[in-house]
Backbone as a printed PyTorch tensor [residue, N CA C, xyz], in Angstrom:
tensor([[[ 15.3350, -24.9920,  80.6100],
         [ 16.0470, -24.8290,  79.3410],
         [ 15.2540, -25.4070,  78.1750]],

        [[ 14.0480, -25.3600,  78.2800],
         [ 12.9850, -26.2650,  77.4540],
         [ 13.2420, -25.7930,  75.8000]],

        [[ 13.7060, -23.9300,  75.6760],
         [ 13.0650, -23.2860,  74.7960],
         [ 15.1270, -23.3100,  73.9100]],

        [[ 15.9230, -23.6930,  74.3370],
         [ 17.1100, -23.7930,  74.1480],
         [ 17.2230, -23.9590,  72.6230]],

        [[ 17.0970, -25.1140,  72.1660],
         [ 17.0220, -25.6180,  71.0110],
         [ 16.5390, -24.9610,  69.9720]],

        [[ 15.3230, -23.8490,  70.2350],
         [ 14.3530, -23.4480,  69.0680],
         [ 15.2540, -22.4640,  68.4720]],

        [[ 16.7950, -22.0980,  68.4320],
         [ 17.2040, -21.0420,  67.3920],
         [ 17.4470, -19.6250,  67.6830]],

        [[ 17.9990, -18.5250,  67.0190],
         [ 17.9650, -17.1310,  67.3510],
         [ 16.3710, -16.7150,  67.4610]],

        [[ 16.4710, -15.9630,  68.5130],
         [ 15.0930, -15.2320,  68.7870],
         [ 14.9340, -13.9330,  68.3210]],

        [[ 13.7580, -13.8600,  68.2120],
         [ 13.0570, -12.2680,  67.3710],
         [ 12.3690, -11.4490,  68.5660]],

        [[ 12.7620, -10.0890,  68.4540],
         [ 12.4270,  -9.2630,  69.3280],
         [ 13.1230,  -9.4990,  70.6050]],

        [[ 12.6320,  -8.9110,  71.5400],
         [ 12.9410,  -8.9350,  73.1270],
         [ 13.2940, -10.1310,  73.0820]],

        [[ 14.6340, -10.1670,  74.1630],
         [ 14.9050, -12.1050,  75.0870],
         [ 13.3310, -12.4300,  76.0700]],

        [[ 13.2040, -13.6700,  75.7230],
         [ 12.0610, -14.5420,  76.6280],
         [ 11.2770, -15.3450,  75.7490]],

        [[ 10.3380, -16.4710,  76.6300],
         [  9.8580, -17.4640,  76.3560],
         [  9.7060, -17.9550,  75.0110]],

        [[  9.4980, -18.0340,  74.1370],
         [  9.8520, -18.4640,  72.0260],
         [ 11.2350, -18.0170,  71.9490]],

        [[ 11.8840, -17.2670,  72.5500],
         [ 13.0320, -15.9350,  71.6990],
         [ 14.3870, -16.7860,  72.6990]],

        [[ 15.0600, -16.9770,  72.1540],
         [ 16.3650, -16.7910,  72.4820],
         [ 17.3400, -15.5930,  73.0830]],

        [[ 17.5770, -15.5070,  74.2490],
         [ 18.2600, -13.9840,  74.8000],
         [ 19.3480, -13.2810,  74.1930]],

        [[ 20.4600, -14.2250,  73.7960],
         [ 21.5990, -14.1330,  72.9000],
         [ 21.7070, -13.0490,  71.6680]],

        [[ 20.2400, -12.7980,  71.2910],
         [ 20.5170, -11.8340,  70.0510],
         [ 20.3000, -10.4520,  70.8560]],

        [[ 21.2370,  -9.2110,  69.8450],
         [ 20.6820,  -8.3830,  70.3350],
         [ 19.1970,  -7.8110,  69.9260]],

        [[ 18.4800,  -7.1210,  71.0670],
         [ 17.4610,  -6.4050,  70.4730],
         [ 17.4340,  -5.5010,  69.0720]],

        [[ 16.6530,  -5.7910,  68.1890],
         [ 16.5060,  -5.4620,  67.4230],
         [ 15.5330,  -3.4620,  67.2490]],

        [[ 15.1450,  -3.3860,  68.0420],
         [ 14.0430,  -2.2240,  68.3060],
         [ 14.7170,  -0.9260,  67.7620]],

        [[ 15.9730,  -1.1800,  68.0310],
         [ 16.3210,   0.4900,  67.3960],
         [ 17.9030,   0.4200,  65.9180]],

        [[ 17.6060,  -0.4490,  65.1190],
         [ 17.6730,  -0.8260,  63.8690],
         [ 16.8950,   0.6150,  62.8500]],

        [[ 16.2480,   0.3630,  62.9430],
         [ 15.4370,   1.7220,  61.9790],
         [ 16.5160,   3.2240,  62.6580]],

        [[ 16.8680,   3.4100,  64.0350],
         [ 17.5570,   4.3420,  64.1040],
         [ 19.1020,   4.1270,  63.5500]],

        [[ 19.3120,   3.2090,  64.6180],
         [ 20.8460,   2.8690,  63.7540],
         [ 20.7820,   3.3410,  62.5470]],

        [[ 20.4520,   2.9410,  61.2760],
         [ 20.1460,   2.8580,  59.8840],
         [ 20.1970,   4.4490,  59.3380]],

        [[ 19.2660,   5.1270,  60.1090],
         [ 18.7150,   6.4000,  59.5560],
         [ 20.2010,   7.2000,  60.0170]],

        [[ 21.1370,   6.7090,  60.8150],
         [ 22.5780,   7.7770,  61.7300],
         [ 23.0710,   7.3760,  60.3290]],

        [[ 23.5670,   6.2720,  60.2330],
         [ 24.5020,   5.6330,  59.2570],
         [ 24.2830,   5.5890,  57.8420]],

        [[ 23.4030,   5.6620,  57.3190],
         [ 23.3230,   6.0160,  56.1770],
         [ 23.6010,   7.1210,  55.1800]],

        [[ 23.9200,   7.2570,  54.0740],
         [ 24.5440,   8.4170,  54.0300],
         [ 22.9500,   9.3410,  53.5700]],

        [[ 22.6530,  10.5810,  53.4090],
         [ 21.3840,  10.9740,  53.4230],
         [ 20.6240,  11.6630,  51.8080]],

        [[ 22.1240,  11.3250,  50.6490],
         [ 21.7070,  11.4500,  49.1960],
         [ 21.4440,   9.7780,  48.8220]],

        [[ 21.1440,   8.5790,  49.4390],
         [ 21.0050,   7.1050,  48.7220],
         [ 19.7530,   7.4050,  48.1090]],

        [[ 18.6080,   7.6000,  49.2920],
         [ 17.3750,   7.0320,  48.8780],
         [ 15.7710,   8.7520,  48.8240]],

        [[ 15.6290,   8.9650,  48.3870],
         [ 13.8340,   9.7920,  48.7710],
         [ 13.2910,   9.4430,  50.1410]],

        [[ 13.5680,  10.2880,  51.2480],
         [ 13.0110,   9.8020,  52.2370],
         [ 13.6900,   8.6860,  53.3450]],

        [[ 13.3070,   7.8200,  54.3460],
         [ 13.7600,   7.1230,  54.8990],
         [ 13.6480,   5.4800,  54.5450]],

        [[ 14.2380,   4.6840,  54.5370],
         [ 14.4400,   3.1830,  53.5530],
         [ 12.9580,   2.6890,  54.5210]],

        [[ 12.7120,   1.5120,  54.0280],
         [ 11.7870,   0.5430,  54.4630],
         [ 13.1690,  -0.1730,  55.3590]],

        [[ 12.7390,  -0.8120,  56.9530],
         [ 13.4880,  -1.3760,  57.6410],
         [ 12.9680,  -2.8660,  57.9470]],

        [[ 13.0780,  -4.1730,  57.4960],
         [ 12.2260,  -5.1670,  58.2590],
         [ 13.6320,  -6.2860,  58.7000]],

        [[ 12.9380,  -6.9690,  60.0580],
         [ 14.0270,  -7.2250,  60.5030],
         [ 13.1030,  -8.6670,  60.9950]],

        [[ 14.1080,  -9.8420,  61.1050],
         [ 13.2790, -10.8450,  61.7070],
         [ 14.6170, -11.5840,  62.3520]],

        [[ 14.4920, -13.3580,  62.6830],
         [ 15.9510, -13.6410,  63.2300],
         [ 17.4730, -13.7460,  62.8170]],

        [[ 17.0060, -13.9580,  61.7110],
         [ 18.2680, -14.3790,  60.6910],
         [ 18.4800, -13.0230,  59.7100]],

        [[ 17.8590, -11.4660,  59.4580],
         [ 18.1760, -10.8230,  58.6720],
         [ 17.2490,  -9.6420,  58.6920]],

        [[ 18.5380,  -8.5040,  58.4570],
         [ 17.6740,  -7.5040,  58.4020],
         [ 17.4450,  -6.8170,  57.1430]],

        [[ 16.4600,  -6.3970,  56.5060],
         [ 16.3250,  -5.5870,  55.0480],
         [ 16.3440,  -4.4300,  55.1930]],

        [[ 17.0400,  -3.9360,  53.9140],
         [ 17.0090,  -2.3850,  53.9210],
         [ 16.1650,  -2.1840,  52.4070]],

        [[ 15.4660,  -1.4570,  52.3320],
         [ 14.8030,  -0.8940,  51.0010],
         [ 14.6020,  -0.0020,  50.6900]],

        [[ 14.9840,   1.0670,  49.7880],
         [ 15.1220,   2.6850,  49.5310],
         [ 14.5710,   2.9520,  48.6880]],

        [[ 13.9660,   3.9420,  48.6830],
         [ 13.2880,   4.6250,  47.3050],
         [ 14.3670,   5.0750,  46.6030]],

        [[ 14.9210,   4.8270,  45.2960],
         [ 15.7210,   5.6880,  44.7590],
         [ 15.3650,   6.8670,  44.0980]],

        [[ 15.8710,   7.5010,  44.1630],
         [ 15.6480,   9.5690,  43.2530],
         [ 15.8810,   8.7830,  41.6350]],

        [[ 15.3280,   9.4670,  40.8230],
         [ 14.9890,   9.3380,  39.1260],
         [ 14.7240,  10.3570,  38.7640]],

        [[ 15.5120,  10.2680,  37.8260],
         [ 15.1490,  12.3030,  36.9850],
         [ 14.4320,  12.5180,  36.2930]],

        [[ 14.2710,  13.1580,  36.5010],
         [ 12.0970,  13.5160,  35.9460],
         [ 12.4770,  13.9080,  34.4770]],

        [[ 11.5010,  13.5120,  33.6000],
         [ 11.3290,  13.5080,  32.3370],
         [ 11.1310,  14.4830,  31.6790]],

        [[ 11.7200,  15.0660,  30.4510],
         [ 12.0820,  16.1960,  30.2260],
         [ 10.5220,  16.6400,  30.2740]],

        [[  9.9570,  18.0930,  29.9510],
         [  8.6810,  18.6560,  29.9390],
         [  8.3250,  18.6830,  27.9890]],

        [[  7.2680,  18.1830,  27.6350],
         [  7.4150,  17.9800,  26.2880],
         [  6.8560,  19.8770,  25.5930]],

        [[  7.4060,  20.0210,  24.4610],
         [  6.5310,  21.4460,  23.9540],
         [  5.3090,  21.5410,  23.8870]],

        [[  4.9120,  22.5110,  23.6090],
         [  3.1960,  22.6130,  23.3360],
         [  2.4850,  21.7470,  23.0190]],

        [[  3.3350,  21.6770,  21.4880],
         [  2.7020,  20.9890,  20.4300],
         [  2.6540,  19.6040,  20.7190]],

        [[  3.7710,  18.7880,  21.5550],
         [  3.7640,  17.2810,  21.5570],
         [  3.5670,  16.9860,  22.7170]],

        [[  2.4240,  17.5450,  23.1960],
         [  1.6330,  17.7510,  24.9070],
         [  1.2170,  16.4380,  24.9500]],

        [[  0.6130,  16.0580,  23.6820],
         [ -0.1760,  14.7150,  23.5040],
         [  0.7110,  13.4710,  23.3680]],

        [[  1.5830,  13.3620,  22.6220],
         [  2.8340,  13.1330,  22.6200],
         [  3.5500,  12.0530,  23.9190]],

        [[  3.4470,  12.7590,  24.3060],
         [  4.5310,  12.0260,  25.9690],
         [  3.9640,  12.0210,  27.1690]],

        [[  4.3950,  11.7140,  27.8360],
         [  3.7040,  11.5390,  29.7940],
         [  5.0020,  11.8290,  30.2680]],

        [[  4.6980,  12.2820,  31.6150],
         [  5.8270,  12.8380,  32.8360],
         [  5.9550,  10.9150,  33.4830]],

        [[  5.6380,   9.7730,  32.4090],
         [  6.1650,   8.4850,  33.0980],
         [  8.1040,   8.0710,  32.7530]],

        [[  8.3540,   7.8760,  33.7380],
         [ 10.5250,   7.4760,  33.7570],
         [ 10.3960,   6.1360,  32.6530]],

        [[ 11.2100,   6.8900,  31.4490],
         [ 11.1410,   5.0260,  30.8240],
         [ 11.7300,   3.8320,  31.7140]],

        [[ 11.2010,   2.4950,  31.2710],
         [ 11.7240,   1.7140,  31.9810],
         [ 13.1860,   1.4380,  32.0910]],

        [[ 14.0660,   1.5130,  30.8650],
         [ 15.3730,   1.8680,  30.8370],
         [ 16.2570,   2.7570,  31.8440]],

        [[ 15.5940,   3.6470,  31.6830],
         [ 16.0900,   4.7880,  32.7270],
         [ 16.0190,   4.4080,  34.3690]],

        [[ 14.8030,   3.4380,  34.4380],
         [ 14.5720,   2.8780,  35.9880],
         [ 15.5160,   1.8290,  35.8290]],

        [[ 16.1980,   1.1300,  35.1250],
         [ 17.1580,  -0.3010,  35.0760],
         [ 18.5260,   0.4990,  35.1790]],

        [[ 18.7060,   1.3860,  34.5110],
         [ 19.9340,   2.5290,  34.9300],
         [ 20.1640,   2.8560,  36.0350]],

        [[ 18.9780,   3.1840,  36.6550],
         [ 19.3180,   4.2300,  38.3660],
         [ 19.4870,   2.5520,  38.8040]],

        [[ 18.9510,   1.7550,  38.8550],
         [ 19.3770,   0.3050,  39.7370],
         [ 20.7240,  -0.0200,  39.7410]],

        [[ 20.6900,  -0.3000,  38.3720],
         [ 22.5550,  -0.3910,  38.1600],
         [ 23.5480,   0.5800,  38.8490]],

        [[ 23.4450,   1.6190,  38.6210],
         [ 24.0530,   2.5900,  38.9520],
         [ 24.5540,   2.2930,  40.4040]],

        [[ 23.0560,   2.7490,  41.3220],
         [ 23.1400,   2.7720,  42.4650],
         [ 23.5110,   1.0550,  43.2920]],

        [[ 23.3090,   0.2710,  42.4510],
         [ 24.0230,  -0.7510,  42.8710],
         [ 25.6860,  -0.8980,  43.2280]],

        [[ 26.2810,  -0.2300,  41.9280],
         [ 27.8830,  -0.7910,  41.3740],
         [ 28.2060,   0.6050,  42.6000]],

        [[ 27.5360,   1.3410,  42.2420],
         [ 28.3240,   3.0730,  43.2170],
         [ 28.1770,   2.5480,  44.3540]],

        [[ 27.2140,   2.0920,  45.1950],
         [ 27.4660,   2.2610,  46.5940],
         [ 27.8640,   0.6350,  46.9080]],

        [[ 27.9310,  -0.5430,  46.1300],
         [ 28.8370,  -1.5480,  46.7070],
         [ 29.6510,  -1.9230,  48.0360]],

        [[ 30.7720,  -1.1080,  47.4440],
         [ 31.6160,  -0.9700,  49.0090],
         [ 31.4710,  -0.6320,  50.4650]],

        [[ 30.5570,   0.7140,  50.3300],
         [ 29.6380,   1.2350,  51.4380],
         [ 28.5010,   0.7260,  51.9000]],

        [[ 27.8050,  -0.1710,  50.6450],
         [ 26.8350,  -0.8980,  51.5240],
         [ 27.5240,  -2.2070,  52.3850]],

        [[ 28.9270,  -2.7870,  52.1960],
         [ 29.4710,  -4.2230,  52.3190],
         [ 29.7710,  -3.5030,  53.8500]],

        [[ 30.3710,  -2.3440,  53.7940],
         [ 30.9010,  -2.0600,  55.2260],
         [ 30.0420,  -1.6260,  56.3200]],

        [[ 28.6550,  -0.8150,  55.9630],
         [ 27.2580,  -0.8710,  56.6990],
         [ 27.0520,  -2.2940,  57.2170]],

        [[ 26.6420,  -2.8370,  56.0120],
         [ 26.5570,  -4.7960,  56.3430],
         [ 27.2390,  -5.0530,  57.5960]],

        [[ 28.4100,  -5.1350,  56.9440],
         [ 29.3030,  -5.2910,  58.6230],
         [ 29.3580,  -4.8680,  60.0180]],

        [[ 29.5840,  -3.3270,  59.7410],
         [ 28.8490,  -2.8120,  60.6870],
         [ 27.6750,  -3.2200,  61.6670]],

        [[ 26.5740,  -3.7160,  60.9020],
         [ 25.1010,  -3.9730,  61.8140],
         [ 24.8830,  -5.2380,  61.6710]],

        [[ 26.2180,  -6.2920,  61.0510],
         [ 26.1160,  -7.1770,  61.1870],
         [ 26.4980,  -7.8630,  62.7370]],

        [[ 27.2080,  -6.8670,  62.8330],
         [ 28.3500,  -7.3150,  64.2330],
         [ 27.5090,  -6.4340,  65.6350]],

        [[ 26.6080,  -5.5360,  65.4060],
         [ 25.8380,  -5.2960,  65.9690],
         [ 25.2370,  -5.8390,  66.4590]],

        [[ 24.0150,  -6.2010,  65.3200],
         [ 22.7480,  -6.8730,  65.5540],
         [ 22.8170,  -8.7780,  65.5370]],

        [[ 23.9950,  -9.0610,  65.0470],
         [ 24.2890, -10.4470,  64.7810],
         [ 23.0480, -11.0890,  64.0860]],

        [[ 22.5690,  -9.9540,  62.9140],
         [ 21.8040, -10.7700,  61.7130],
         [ 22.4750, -10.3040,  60.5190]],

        [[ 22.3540, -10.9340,  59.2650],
         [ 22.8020, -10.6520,  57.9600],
         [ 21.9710,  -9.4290,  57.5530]],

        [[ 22.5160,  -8.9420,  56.9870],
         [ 21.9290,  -7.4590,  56.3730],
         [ 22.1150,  -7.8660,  54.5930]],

        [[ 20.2960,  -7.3820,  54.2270],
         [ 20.1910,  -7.6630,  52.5860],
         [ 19.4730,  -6.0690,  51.9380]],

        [[ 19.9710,  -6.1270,  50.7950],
         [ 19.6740,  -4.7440,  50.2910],
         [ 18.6870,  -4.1200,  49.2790]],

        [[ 18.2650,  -3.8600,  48.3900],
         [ 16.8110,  -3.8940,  48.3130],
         [ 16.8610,  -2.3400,  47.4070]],

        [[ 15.9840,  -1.8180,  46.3700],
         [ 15.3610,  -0.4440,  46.1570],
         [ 14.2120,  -0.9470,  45.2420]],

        [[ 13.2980,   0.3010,  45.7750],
         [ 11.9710,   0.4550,  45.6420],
         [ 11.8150,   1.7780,  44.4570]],

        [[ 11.7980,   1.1910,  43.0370],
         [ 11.5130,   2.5190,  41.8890],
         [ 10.3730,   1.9900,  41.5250]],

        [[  9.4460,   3.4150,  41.4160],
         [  7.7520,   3.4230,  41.1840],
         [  6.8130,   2.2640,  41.8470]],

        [[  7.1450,   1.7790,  42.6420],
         [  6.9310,   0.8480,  43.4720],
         [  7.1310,  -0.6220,  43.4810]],

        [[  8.5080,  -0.5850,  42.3850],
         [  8.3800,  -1.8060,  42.0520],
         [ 10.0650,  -2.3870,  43.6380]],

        [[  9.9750,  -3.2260,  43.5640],
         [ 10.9140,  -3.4820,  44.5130],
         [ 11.4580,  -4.6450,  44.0440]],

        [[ 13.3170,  -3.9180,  44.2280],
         [ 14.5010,  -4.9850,  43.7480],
         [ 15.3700,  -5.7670,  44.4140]],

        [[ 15.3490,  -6.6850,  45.0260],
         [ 16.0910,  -7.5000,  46.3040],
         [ 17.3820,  -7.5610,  45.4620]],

        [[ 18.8460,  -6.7950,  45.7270],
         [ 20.0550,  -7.2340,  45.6630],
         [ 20.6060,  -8.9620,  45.9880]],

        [[ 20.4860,  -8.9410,  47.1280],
         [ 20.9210,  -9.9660,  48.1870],
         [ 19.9110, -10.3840,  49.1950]],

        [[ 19.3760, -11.3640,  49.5860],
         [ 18.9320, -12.2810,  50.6260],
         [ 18.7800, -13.5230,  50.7600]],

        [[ 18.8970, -13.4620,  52.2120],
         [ 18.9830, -15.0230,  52.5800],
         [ 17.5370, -15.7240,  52.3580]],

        [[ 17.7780, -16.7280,  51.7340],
         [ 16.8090, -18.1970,  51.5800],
         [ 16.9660, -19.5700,  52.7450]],

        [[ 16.3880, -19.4140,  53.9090],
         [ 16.9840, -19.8840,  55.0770],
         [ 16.0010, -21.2140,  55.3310]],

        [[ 17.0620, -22.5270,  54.8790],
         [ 16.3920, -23.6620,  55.0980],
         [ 14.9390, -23.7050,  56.1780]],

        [[ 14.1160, -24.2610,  56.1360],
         [ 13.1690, -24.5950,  57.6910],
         [ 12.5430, -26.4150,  57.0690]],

        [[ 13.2480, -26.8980,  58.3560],
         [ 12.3460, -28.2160,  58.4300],
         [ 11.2770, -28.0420,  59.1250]],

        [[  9.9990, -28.9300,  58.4040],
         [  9.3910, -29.4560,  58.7210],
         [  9.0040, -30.6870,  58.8210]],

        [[  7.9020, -31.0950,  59.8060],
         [  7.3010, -32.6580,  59.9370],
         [  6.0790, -32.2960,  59.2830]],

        [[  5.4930, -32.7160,  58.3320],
         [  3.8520, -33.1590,  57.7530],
         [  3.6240, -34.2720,  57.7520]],

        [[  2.7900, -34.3120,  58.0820],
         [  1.1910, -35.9430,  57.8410],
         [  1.0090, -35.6780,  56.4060]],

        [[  0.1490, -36.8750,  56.0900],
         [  0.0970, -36.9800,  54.7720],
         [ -1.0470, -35.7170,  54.5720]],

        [[ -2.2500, -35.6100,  55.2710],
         [ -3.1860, -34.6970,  54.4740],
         [ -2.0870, -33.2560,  54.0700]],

        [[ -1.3670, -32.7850,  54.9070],
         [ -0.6080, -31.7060,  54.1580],
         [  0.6150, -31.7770,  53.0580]],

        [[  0.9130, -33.2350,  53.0260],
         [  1.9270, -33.3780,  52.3980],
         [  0.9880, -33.9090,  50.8670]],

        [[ -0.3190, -33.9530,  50.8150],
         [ -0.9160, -34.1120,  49.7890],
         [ -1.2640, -32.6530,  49.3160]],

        [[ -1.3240, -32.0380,  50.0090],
         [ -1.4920, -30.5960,  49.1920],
         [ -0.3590, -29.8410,  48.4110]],

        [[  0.7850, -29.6490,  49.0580],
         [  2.2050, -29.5280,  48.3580],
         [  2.2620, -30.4870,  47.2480]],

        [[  1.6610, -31.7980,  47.2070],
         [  2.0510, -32.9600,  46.4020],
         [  1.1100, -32.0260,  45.0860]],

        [[ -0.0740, -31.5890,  45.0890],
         [ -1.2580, -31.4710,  44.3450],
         [ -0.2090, -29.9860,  43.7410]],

        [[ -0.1800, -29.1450,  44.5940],
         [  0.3650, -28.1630,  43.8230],
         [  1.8340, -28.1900,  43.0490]],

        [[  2.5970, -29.2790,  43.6820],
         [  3.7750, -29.8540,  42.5120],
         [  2.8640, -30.7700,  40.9280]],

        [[  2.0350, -31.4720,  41.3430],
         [  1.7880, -32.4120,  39.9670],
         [  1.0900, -30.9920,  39.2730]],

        [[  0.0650, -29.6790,  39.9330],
         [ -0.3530, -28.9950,  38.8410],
         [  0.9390, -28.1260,  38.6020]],

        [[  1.5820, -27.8680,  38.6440],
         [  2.7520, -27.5560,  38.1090],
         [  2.9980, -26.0580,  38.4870]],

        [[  2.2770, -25.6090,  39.7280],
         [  2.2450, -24.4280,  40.3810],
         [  3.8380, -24.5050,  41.3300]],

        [[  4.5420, -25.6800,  41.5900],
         [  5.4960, -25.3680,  42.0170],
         [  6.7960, -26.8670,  41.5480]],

        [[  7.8310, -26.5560,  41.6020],
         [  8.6790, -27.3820,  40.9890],
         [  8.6390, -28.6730,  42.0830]],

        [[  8.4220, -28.5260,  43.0990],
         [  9.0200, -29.1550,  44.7030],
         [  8.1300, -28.9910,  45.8540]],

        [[  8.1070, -29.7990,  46.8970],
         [  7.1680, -29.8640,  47.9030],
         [  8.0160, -28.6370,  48.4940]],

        [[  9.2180, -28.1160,  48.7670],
         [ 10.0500, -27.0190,  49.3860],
         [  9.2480, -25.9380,  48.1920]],

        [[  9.6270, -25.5990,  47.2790],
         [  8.7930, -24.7280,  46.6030],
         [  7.3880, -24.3320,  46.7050]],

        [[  6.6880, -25.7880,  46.9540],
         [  5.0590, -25.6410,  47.3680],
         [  4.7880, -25.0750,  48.8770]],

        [[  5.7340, -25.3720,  49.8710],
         [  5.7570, -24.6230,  50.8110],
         [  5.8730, -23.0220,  50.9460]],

        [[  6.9350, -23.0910,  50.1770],
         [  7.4610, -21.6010,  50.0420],
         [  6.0720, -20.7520,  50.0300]],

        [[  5.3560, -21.3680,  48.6480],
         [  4.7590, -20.6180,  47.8530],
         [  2.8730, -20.7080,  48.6060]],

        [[  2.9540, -21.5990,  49.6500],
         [  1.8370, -21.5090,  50.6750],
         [  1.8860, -20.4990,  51.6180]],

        [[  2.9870, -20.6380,  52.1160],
         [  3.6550, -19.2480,  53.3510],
         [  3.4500, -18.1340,  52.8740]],

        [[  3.6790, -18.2190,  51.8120],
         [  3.7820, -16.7160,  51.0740],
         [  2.2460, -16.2610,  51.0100]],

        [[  1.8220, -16.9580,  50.3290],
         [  0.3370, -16.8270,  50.2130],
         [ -0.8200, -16.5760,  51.5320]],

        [[ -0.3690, -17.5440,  52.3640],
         [ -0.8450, -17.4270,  53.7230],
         [ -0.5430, -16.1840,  54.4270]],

        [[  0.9770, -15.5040,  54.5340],
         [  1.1800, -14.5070,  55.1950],
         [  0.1620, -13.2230,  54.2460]],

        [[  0.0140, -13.0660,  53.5100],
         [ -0.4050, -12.2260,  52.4410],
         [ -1.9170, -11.8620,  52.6160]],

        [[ -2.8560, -13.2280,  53.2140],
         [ -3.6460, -12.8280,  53.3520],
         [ -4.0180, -12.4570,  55.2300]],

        [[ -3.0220, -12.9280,  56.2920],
         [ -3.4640, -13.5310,  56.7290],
         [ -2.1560, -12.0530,  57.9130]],

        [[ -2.0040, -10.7540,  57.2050],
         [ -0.6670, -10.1490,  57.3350],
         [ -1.1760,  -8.7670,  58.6740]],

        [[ -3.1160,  -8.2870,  58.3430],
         [ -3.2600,  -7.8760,  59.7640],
         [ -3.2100,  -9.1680,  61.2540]],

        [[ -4.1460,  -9.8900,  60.6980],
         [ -3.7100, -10.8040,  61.7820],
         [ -2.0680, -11.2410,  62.5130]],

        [[ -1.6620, -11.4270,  61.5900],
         [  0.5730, -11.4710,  61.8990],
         [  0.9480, -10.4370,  62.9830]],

        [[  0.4690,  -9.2660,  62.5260],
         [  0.6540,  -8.3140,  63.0590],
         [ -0.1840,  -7.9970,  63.9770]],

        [[ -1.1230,  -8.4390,  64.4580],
         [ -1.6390,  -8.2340,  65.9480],
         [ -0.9720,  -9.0610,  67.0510]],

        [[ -0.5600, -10.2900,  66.3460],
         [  0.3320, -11.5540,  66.9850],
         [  1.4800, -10.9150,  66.9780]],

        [[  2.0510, -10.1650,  66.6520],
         [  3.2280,  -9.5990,  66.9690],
         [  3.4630,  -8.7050,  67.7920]],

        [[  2.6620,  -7.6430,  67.7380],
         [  2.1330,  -6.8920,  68.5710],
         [  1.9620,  -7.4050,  70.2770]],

        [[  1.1830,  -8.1980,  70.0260],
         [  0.3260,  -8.9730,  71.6470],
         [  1.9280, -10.0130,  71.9590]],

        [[  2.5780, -10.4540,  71.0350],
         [  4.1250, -10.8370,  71.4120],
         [  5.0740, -10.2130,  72.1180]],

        [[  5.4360,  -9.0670,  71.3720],
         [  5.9540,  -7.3900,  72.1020],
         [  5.2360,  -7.4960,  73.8060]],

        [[  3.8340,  -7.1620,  73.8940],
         [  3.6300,  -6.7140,  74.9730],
         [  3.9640,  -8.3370,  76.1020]],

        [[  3.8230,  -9.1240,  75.8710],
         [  3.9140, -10.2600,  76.4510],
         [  5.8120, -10.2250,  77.2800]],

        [[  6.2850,  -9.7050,  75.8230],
         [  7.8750,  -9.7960,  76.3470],
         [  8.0720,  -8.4290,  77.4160]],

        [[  7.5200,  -7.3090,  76.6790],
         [  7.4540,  -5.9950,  78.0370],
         [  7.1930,  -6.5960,  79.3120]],

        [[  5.9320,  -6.8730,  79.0360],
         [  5.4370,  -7.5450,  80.9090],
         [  6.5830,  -8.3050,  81.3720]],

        [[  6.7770,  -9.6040,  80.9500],
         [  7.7010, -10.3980,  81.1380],
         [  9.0220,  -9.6390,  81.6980]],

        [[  9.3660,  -8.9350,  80.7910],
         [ 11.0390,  -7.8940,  81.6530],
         [ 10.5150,  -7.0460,  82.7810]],

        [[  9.4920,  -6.6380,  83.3320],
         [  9.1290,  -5.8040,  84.2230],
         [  8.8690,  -6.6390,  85.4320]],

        [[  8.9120,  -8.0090,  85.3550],
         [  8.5910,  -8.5110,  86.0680],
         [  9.6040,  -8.9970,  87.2220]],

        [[  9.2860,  -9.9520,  88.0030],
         [ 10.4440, -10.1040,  88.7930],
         [ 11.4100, -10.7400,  88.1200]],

        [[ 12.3620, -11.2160,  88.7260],
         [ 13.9870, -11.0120,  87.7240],
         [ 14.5340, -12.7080,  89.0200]],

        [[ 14.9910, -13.5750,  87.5390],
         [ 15.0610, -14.9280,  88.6780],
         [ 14.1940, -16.1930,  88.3720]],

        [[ 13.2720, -15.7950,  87.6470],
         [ 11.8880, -16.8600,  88.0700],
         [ 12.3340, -17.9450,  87.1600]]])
């Protein structure tokens, strides 16, 4: 029972992961049944980890009128930014209710929080998500670096200076994540194929 303590697990049950959650693997299908199929352009962005799953949609925007001849020079086929703060709003207040009862839905499913999200011209708008405490233990050499980036004023807080390391770290560091995730997956496959008991 060594691994008890460490929290809800991600992906497959076994060794890091906690068994208790359900598998997460067919979330992107769920999503694509249940959704209704005028929200978003295409199929949403799906990312899912222990504590929450995201949904992110391209929203549809109505293309800009075609200008005359003469004022060719005039205008661009670009959505004013107004018009992109409109479709947000919009599609926020309209689907409310239907997104609260989806939520629920794959909340009680998947037993993670569901947060909501749209993606206009590539800019991307988080509705709702969780900000999910994590302790840590640091020694001083790391707790002097958070310290350095609070006094230059890159972050308010050693929790902020963290934040804002992780972030940075995953960013560069995001094929590698993903081979470790990957070689994780296959670790948990083997593991279930294996004998049953051990």
């Amino acid at each position: 029972m060594r691994n008890a303590h460490r929290g809800r697990g991600f992906g497959r049950p076994g060794g890091w992961q906690q068994a208790d959650l359900p598998d997460p693997a067919d979330v992107p299908d769920w999503f694509a049944g249940r959704l209704p199929s005028d929200w978003f352009v295409g199929p949403p962005v799906i990312e899912v980890d222990r504590d929450e799953i995201v949904v992110i949609g391209e929203l549809p925007l109505p293309q800009p009128e075609k200008p005359e001849a003469d004022d060719a020079d005039a205008q661009t086929d670009e959505v004013p930014r107004a018009t992109k703060e409109g479709a947000v709003a919009r599609f926020r207040e309209s689907t409310r209710p239907a997104r609260m009862q989806i939520a629920n839905e794959a909340q009680h499913r998947y037993q993670r929080s569901v947060a909501w999200g749209v993606a206009v011209d590539g800019e991307r708008i988080m509705f709702t998500h969780l900000a999910v405490p994590v302790m840590t233990r640091l020694r001083q050499p790391e707790r002097k670096v958070l310290d350095t980036l609070v006094d230059a004023g890159v972050a308010r807080s050693r929790a902020d200076a963290l934040a804002w390391t992780v972030k940075l770290a995953g960013k560069h560091a995001e094929a590698w994540l993903e081979e470790l995730r990957v070689a994780m997956r296959k670790v948990d496959d083997l593991r279930s194929e294996g004998p049953q008991g051990l």
